[in-house]
XYZ file of C-alpha atoms in Angstrom:
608
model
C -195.468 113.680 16.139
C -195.076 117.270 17.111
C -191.744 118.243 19.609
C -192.035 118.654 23.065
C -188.874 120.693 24.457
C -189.485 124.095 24.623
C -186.920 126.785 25.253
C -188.603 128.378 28.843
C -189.029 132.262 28.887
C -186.535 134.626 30.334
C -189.218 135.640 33.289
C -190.057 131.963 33.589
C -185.873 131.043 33.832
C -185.570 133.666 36.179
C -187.735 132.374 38.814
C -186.665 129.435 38.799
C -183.235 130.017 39.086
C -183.834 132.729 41.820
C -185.386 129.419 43.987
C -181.318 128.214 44.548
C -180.313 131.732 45.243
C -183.144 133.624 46.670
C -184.567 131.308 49.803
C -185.327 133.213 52.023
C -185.267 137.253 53.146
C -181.751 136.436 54.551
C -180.292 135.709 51.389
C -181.278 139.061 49.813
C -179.185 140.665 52.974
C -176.565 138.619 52.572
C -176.467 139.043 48.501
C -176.990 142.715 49.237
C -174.077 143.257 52.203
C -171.635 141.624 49.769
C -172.518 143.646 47.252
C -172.141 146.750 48.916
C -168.289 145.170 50.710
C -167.062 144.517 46.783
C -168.076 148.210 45.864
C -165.806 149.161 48.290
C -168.063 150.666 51.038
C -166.606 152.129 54.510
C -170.279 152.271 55.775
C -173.467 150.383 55.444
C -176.526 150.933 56.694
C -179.587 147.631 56.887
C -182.845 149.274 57.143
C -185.816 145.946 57.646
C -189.010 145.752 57.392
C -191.623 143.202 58.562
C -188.280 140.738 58.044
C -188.195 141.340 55.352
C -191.223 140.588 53.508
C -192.090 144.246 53.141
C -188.522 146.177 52.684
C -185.295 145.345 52.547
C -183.094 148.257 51.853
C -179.150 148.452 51.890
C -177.031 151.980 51.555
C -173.339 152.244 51.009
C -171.093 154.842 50.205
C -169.231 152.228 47.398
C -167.798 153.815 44.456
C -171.227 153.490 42.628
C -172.375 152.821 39.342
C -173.218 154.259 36.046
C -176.089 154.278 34.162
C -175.210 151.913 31.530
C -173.291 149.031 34.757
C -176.923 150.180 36.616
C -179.032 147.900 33.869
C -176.285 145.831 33.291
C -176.127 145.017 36.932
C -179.724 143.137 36.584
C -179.185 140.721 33.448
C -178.419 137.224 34.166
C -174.715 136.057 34.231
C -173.565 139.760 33.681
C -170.845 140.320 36.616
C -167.472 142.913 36.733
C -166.197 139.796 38.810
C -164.481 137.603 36.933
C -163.750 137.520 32.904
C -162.581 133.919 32.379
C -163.103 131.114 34.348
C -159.532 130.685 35.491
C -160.365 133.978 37.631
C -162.463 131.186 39.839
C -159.875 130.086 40.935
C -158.008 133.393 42.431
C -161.056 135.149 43.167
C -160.849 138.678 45.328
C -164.714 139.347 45.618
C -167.678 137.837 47.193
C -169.716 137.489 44.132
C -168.728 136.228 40.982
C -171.982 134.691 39.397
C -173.885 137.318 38.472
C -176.980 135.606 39.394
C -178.123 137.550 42.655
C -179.657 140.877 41.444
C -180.715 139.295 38.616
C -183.314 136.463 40.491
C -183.935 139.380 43.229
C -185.458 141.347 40.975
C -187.501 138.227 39.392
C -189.420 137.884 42.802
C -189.574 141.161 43.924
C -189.970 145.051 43.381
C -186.125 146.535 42.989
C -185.263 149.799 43.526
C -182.035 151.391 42.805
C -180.294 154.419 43.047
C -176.628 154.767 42.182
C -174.041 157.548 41.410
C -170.264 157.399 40.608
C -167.800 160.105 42.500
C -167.013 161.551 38.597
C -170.358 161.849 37.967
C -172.515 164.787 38.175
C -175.849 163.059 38.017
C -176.569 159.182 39.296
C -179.449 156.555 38.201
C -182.130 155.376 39.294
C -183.974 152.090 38.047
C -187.437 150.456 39.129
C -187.887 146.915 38.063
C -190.741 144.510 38.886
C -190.630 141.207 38.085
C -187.475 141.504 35.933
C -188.994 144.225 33.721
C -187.781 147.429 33.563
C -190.701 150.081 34.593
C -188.465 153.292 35.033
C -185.259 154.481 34.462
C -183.597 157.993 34.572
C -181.006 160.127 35.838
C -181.399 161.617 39.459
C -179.527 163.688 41.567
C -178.070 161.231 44.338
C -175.368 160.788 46.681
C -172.109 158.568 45.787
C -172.761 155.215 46.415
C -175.487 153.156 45.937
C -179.270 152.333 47.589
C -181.164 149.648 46.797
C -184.349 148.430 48.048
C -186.363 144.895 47.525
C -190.040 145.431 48.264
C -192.727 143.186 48.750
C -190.083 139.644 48.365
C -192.503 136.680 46.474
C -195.351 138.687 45.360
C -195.357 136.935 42.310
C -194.590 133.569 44.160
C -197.025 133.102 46.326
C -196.309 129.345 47.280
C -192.752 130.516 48.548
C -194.195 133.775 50.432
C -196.408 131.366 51.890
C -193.816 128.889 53.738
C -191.845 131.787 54.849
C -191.499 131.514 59.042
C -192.806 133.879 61.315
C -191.241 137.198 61.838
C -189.169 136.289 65.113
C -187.058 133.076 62.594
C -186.771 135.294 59.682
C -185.201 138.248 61.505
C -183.690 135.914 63.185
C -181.675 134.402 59.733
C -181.292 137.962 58.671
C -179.781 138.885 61.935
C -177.651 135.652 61.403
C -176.182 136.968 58.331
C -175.695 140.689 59.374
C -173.015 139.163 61.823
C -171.532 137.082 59.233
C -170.924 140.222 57.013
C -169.790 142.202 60.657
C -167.361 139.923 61.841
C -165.545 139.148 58.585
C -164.951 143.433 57.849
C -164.315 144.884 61.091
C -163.171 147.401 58.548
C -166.235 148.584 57.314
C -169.007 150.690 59.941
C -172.331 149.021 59.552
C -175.764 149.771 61.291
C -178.803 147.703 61.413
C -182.745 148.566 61.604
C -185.895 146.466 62.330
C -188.838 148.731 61.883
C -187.654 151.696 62.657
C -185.881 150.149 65.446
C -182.001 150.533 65.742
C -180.517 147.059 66.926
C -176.690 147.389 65.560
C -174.194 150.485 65.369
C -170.872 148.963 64.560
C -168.165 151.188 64.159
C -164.860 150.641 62.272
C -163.087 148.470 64.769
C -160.847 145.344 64.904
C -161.837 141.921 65.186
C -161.908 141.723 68.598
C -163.768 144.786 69.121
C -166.382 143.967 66.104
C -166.893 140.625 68.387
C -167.293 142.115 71.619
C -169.685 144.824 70.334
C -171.971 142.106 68.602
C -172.141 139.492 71.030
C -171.772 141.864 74.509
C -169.506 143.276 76.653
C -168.697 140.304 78.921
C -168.022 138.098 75.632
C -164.107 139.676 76.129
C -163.047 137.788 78.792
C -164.535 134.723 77.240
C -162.436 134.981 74.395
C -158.584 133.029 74.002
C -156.887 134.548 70.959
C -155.420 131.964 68.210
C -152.678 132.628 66.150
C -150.651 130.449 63.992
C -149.126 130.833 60.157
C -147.976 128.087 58.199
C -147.011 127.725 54.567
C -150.332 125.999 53.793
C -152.957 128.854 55.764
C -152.671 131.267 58.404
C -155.244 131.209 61.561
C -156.182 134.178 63.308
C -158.855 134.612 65.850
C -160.472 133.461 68.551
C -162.038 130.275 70.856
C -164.153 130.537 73.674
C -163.690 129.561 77.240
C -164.644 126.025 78.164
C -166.446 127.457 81.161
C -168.609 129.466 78.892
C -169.503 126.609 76.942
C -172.915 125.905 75.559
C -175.694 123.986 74.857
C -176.366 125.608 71.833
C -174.212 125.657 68.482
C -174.983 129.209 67.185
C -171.378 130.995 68.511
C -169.268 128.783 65.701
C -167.796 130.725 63.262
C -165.391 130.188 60.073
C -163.812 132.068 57.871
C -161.802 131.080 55.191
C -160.738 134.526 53.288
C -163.600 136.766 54.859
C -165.654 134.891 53.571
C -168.163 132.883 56.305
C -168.311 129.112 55.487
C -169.855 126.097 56.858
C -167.369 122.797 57.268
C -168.321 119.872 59.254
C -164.511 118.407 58.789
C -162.725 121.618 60.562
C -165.747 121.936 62.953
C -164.759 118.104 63.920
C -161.108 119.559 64.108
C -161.682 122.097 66.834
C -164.252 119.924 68.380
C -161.642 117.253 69.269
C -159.357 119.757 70.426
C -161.777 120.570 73.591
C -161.951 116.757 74.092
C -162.206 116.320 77.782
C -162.563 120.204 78.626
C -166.579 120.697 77.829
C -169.741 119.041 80.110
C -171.357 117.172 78.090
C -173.612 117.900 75.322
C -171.685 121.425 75.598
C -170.358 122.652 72.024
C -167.272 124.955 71.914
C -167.434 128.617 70.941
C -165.248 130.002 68.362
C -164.698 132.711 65.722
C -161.655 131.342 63.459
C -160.441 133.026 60.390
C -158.082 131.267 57.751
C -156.243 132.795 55.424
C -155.377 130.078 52.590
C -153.520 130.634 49.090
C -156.639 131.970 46.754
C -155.836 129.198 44.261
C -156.146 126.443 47.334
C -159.648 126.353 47.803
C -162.726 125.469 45.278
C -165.442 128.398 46.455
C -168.054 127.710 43.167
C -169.692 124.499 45.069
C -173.169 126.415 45.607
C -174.897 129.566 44.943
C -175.051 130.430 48.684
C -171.392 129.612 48.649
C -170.891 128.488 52.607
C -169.794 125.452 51.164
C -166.346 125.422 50.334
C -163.432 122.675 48.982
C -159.725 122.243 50.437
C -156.599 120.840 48.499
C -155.132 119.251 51.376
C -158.192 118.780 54.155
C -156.106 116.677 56.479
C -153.152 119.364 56.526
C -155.369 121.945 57.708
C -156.960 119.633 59.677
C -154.411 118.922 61.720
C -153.080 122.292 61.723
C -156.844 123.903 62.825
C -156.899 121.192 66.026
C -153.159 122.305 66.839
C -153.709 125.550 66.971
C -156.646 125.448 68.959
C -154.907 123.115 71.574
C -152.057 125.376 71.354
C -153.922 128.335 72.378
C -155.851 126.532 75.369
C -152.621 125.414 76.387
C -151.020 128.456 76.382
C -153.633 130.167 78.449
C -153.862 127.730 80.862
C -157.071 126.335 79.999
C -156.700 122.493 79.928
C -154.039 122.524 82.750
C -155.402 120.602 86.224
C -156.485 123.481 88.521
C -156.708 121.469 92.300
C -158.432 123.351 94.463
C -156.042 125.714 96.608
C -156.574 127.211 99.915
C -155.789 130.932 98.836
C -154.653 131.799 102.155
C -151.629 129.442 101.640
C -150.497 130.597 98.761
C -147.136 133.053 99.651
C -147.026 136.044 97.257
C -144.011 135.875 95.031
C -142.070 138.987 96.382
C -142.292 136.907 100.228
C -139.763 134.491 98.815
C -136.737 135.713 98.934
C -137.082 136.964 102.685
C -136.048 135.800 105.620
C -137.733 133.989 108.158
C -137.322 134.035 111.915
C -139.485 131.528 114.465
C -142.018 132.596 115.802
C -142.454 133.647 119.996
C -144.276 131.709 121.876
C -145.954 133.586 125.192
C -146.876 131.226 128.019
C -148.623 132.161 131.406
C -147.455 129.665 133.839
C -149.531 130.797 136.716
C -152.631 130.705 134.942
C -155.528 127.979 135.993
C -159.068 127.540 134.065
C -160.338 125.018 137.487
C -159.772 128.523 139.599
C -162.920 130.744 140.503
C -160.143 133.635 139.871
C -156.435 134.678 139.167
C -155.436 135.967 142.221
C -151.705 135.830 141.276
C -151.520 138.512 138.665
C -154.187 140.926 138.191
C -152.810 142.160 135.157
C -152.748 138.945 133.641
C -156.466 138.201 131.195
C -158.685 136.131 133.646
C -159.530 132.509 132.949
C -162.259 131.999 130.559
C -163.262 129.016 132.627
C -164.656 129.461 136.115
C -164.903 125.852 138.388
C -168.525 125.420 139.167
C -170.165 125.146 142.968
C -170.457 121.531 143.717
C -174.051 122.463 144.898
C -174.385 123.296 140.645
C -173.914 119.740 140.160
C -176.155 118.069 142.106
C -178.883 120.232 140.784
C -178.347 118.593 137.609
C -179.748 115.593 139.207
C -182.975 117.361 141.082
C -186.268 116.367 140.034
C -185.197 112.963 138.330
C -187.654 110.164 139.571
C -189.066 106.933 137.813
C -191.694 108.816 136.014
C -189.547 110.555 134.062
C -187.364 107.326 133.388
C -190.434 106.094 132.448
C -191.128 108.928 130.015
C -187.709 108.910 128.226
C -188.003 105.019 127.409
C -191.714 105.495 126.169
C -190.031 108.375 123.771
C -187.445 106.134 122.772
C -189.822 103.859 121.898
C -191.701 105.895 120.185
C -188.918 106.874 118.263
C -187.786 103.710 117.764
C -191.001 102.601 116.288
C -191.421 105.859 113.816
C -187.795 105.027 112.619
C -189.272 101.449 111.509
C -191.873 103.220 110.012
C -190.377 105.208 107.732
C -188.144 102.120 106.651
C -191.300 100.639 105.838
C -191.818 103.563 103.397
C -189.019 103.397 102.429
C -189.333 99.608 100.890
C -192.756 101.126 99.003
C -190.995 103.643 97.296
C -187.317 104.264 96.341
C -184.928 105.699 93.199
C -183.502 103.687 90.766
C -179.843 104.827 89.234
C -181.183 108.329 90.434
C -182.939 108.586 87.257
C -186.137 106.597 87.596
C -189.055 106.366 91.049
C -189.676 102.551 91.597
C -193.228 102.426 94.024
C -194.878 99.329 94.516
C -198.544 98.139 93.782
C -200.834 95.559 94.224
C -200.993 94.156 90.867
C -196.847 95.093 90.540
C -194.446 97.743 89.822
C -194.686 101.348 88.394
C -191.145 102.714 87.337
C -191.758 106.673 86.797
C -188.787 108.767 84.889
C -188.161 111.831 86.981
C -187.270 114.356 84.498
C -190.266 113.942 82.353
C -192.861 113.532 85.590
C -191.491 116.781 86.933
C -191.558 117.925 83.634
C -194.848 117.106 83.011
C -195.993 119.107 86.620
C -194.547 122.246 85.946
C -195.994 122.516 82.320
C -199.184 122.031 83.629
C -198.392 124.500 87.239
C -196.628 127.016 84.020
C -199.036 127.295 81.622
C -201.603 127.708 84.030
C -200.130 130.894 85.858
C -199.326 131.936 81.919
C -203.043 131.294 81.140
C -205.388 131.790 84.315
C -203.382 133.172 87.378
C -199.523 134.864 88.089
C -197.748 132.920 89.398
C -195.350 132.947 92.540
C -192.562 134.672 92.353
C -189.295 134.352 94.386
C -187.919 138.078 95.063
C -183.399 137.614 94.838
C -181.305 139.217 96.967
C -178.983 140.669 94.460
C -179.968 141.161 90.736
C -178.850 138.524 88.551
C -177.159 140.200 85.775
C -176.911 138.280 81.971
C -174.950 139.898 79.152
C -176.308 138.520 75.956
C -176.472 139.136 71.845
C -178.642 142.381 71.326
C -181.280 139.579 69.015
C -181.700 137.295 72.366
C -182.428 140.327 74.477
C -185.288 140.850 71.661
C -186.930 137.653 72.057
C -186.910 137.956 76.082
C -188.521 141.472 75.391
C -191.441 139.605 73.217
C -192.107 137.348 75.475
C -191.576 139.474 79.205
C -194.832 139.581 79.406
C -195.776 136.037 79.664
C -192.677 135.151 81.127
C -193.299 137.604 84.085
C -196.991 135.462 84.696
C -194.962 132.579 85.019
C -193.124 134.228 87.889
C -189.908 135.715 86.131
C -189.494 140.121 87.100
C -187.121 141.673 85.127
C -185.816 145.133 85.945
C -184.336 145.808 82.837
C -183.777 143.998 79.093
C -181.986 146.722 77.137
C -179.097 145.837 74.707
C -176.628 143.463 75.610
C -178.009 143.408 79.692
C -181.165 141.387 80.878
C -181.537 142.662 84.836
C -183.750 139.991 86.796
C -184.925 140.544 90.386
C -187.476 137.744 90.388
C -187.624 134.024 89.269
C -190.066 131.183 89.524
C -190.471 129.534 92.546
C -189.386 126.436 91.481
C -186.697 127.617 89.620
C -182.848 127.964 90.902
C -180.723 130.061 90.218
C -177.991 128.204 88.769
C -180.131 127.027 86.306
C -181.173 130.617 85.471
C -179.002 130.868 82.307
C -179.950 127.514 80.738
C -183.717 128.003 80.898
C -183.627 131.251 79.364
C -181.098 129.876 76.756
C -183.373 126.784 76.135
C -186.568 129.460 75.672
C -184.112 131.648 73.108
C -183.586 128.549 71.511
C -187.303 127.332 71.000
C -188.225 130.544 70.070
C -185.666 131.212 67.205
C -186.463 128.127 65.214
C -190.221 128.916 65.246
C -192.844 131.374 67.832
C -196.402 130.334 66.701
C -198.634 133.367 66.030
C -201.319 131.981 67.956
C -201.479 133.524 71.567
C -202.270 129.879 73.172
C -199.323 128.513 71.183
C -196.897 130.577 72.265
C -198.401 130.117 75.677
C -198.202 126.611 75.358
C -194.663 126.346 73.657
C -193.160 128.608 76.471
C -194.690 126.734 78.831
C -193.246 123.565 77.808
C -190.254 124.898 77.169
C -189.953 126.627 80.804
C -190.710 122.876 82.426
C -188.111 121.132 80.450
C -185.535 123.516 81.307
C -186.624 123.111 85.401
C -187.183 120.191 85.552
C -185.214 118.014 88.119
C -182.332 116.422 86.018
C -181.521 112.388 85.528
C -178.426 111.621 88.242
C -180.252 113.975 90.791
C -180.647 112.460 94.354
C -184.186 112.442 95.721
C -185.424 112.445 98.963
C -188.097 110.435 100.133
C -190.349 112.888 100.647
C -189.560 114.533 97.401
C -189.979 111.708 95.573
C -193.935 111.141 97.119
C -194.734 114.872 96.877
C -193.557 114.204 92.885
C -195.571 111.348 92.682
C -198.817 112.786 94.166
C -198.513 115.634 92.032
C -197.926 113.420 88.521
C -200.978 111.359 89.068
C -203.047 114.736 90.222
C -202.286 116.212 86.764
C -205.084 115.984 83.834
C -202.379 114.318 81.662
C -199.708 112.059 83.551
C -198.972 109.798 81.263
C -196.883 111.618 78.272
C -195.278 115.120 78.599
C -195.614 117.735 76.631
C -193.618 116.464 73.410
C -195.539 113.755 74.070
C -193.074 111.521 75.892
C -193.943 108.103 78.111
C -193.730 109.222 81.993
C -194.128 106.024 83.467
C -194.775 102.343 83.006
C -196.487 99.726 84.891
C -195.125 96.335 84.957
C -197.483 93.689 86.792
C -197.074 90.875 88.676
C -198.148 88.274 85.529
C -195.665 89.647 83.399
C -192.817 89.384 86.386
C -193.716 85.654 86.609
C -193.133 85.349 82.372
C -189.922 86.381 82.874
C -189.310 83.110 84.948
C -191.168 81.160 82.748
């Protein structure tokens, strides 16, 4: 019987391998950024195309290679990293494996062009599918370009489940920030076909915050600081306030480098207990600075996962600090509501006080027609009328009209009954669920999802068929948000502006709106267009009906009347009319039960 293990080929190793490091465009930025950060770089430019799938190209001004470290650079395991593997352990650079350029250039079309500051001429090297096509000296700049073209071609399976454009940008915008906000140090710019979306300059860690995420994110921000023997915390939590619903504004650090740890998210979590609404999640941008020898960073190729000596310590140490630094700002202290006009400025407090004069007129009298006993005294504001005034009250008043005023309060007496009547047909339960009564029983209807269920179908039509009604707003509503959200609002203006939304301007950080949605109000402004941001980053179907659709449903959730909200009686008909005039009121969009019937024979089996 013949063997059966076979030693795989190189090209054949490669590809596989490059499936744990290479998943997705984002991890070619993020391999790429570090790259460029361990070279030494002050500036980097990110130039994308199609995210990704067509270019990906990253310039620094690093210290460069030469032509021999240039085709080193690309063979498996070959790294100027580490020498020994006790250098894991006290490790001063992002990579370390020497896997990434290497599995990059399995799955793609690599392009490099390098030069050293000593040298007089640089390199340049073409490799497709880990073969070498093309390499030769070429006069260059110092530092170091590199560009992945056409990511997968020789995978097509993979190329095949990438996401659309809006997620993949999306990841790779997710990354870019990483990089940014971990080297305020370094000046970076960003690109999306041919479209400039980040300008960073050198900054500090504040500043590199505030110009990612917006203006207005500054006086969001609480600073943390605290040093210990075991790490050192530096940074910065959000306002409880400015909480949300979302979890994409959580950031660690542990030694610039981003990471992703359930048991320290847990640890600043807890110490907002009792200061977020529910379902809120904190905001926060923490970086630790831990002994290099304290912390296990060779858990995964991405390497976001990270391991601790001592987890509880810092622990402990993370939720202190954070409770410290809401403390200290006056966050979690009890803030009763003050009349501002009795508070007494602090500089009043030391003064003296004197009582104050009290000015009477003894002569004056409101029942007189006028003051006759000082002219110069104000007149009475109150003038006596002519008895003659009062009877006329009384003129005209016979039995008919007695008459009339009892048949009105009968009248009213009997349409007061009335709507008690209605009232026993149709009422709210726990303000959460409409109980209305039938002949054959009972139908309980769940608020939220019948309105929700309306306004998809009112939504989608205005998206679809006709614009629809928009509310004009006094004064502009104003929303500072990440330069990426602002993008997906701009894709979708169009059919967000059918649906009855009028923005005046979406440029940068600012989204402008002068219009909303009849139905919608304006405190809830912020969440629906968070909620849409939301959909839309974790997939936006290329199908024009689809995105229709998704927005639509989308829209309705986020408008929909909430569970706990009081009803009035007439809202609560108006809502049911509306359900059962809808071509679909039993499920909601996701497909959700709206109501349930329960008859009178399955009442009586309860008693049975």
């Amino acid at each position: 019987m013949s063997d059966i293990i076979r030693l795989l080929p190189d090209h054949v190793a490669n590809q596989i391998a490059a499936g744990e490091v290479v998943q997705r465009p984002a991890s070619v930025v993020k391999e790429l950024l570090e790259n460029a950060i361990d070279a030494g770089a002050t500036q980097i430019s990110l130039i994308i195309k199609d995210a990704g799938k067509t270019l990906i190209q990253v310039i620094d001004d690093g210290k460069g290679m030469s032509m021999t470290d240039a085709r080193m650079a690309f063979e498996r395991h070959a790294t100027s990293k580490i020498t020994n593997a006790n250098d894991l352990f006290n490790l001063h650079t992002k990579g370390f494996r020497g896997e990434a350029l290497a599995s990059v250039a399995a799955i793609a079309h690599v392009s490099l062009k390098t030069k050293r500051e000593e040298d007089d001429l640089g390199t340049i090297l073409e490799i497709e599918g880990s073969n070498v096509v093309n390499q030769e000296p070429v006069v260059t700049t110092k530092g170091t370009m590199i560009s992945v073209r056409n990511l997968f071609y020789n995978v097509p399976a993979r190329r095949k489940f990438l996401k659309s454009d809006n997620v993949e940008l999306r990841n790779i915008t997710d990354e870019f920030h990483r990089v940014a906000m971990a080297h305020p140090q370094v000046g970076l710019k960003f690109s999306s076909n041919d479209t400039e979306l980040f300008n960073l300059p050198i900054s500090n860690y504040r500043q590199r915050i505030v110009n990612i995420m917006g203006a207005k994110t500054n006086e969001k921000l609480v600073p943390v600081e605290e040093e210990t023997e075991l790490v050192k915390i530096t940074g910065f939590v959000g306002k409880p306030e400015f909480a949300r619903k979302t979890k994409g504004l959580q950031y660690f650090f542990v030694n610039d480098r981003f990471i992703k740890h359930n048991y320290l998210h847990h640890a600043v979590t807890s110490a907002f207990e009792g200061l977020l609404k529910e379902k809120n999640n904190p905001t926060y941008f923490l970086f630790l600075d831990v002994p290099k020898d304290s912390v296990d960073i060779n858990i995964h190729p991405t390497k976001t996962e990270v391991k601790f000596d001592d987890e509880h310590s810092l622990y402990a140490i993370v939720r202190a600090s954070v409770k410290h630094a809401l403390g200290q700002f006056s966050i979690n202290a009890i803030d009763f509501d003050k009349e501002p006009q009795y508070e007494v400025p602090y500089e009043y407090t030391k003064k003296n006080t004197s009582s104050p004069k009290i000015e009477v007129n003894p002569d004056f009298n409101p029942f007189s027609s006028s003051d006759t006993s000082n002219s110069s005294k104000p007149s009475p504001s109150y003038s006596k009328p002519a008895p003659q005034a009062w009877e006329s009250l009384y003129a005209g008043l016979d039995e008919s009209s007695t008459l009339q005023d009892e048949t009105e309060e009968v009248s009213m007496t009997t349409s007061m009954f009335e709507d008690e009547k209605v009232t026993r047909n149709i009422f709210q339960l726990q303000r959460k669920f409409i109980i209305s009564t039938l002949k054959s029983g009972m139908l309980v209807i769940h608020q939220n999802r019948a309105h929700e269920r309306v306004l998809y179908e009112q939504l989608l039509k205005h998206i679809t068929v006709q614009r629809g009604t928009s509310q004009q707003l006094l004064f502009p509503l104003r929303l500072n948000l990440p330069v990426d959200e602002v993008s997906i609002l701009t894709q979708l203006q169009d059919q967000l502006e059918q649906t009855g939304f009028i923005f005046k301007t979406l440029v940068n950080n600012v989204v402008e709106i002068v219009g909303l949605p009849i139905q919608l109000k304006e405190k809830h402004v912020p969440e629906v267009l968070e909620t849409i941001i939301r959909d839309s980053e974790l997939d936006l179907p290329k199908e024009s009906f689809s995105q229709s659709d998704r927005l639509a449903a989308t829209m309705a959730r986020g408008m929909a009347i909430r569970s706990g909200e009081s009803m009035s009686q007439e809202a609560m008909e108006n809502l049911v009319d509306e359900l059962f005039a809808c071509k679909e009121s039993e499920l909601t969009a996701q497909g959700k039960k709206v109501f349930i019937n329960i008859t009178g024979e399955s009442l009586n089996l309860k008693f049975n």
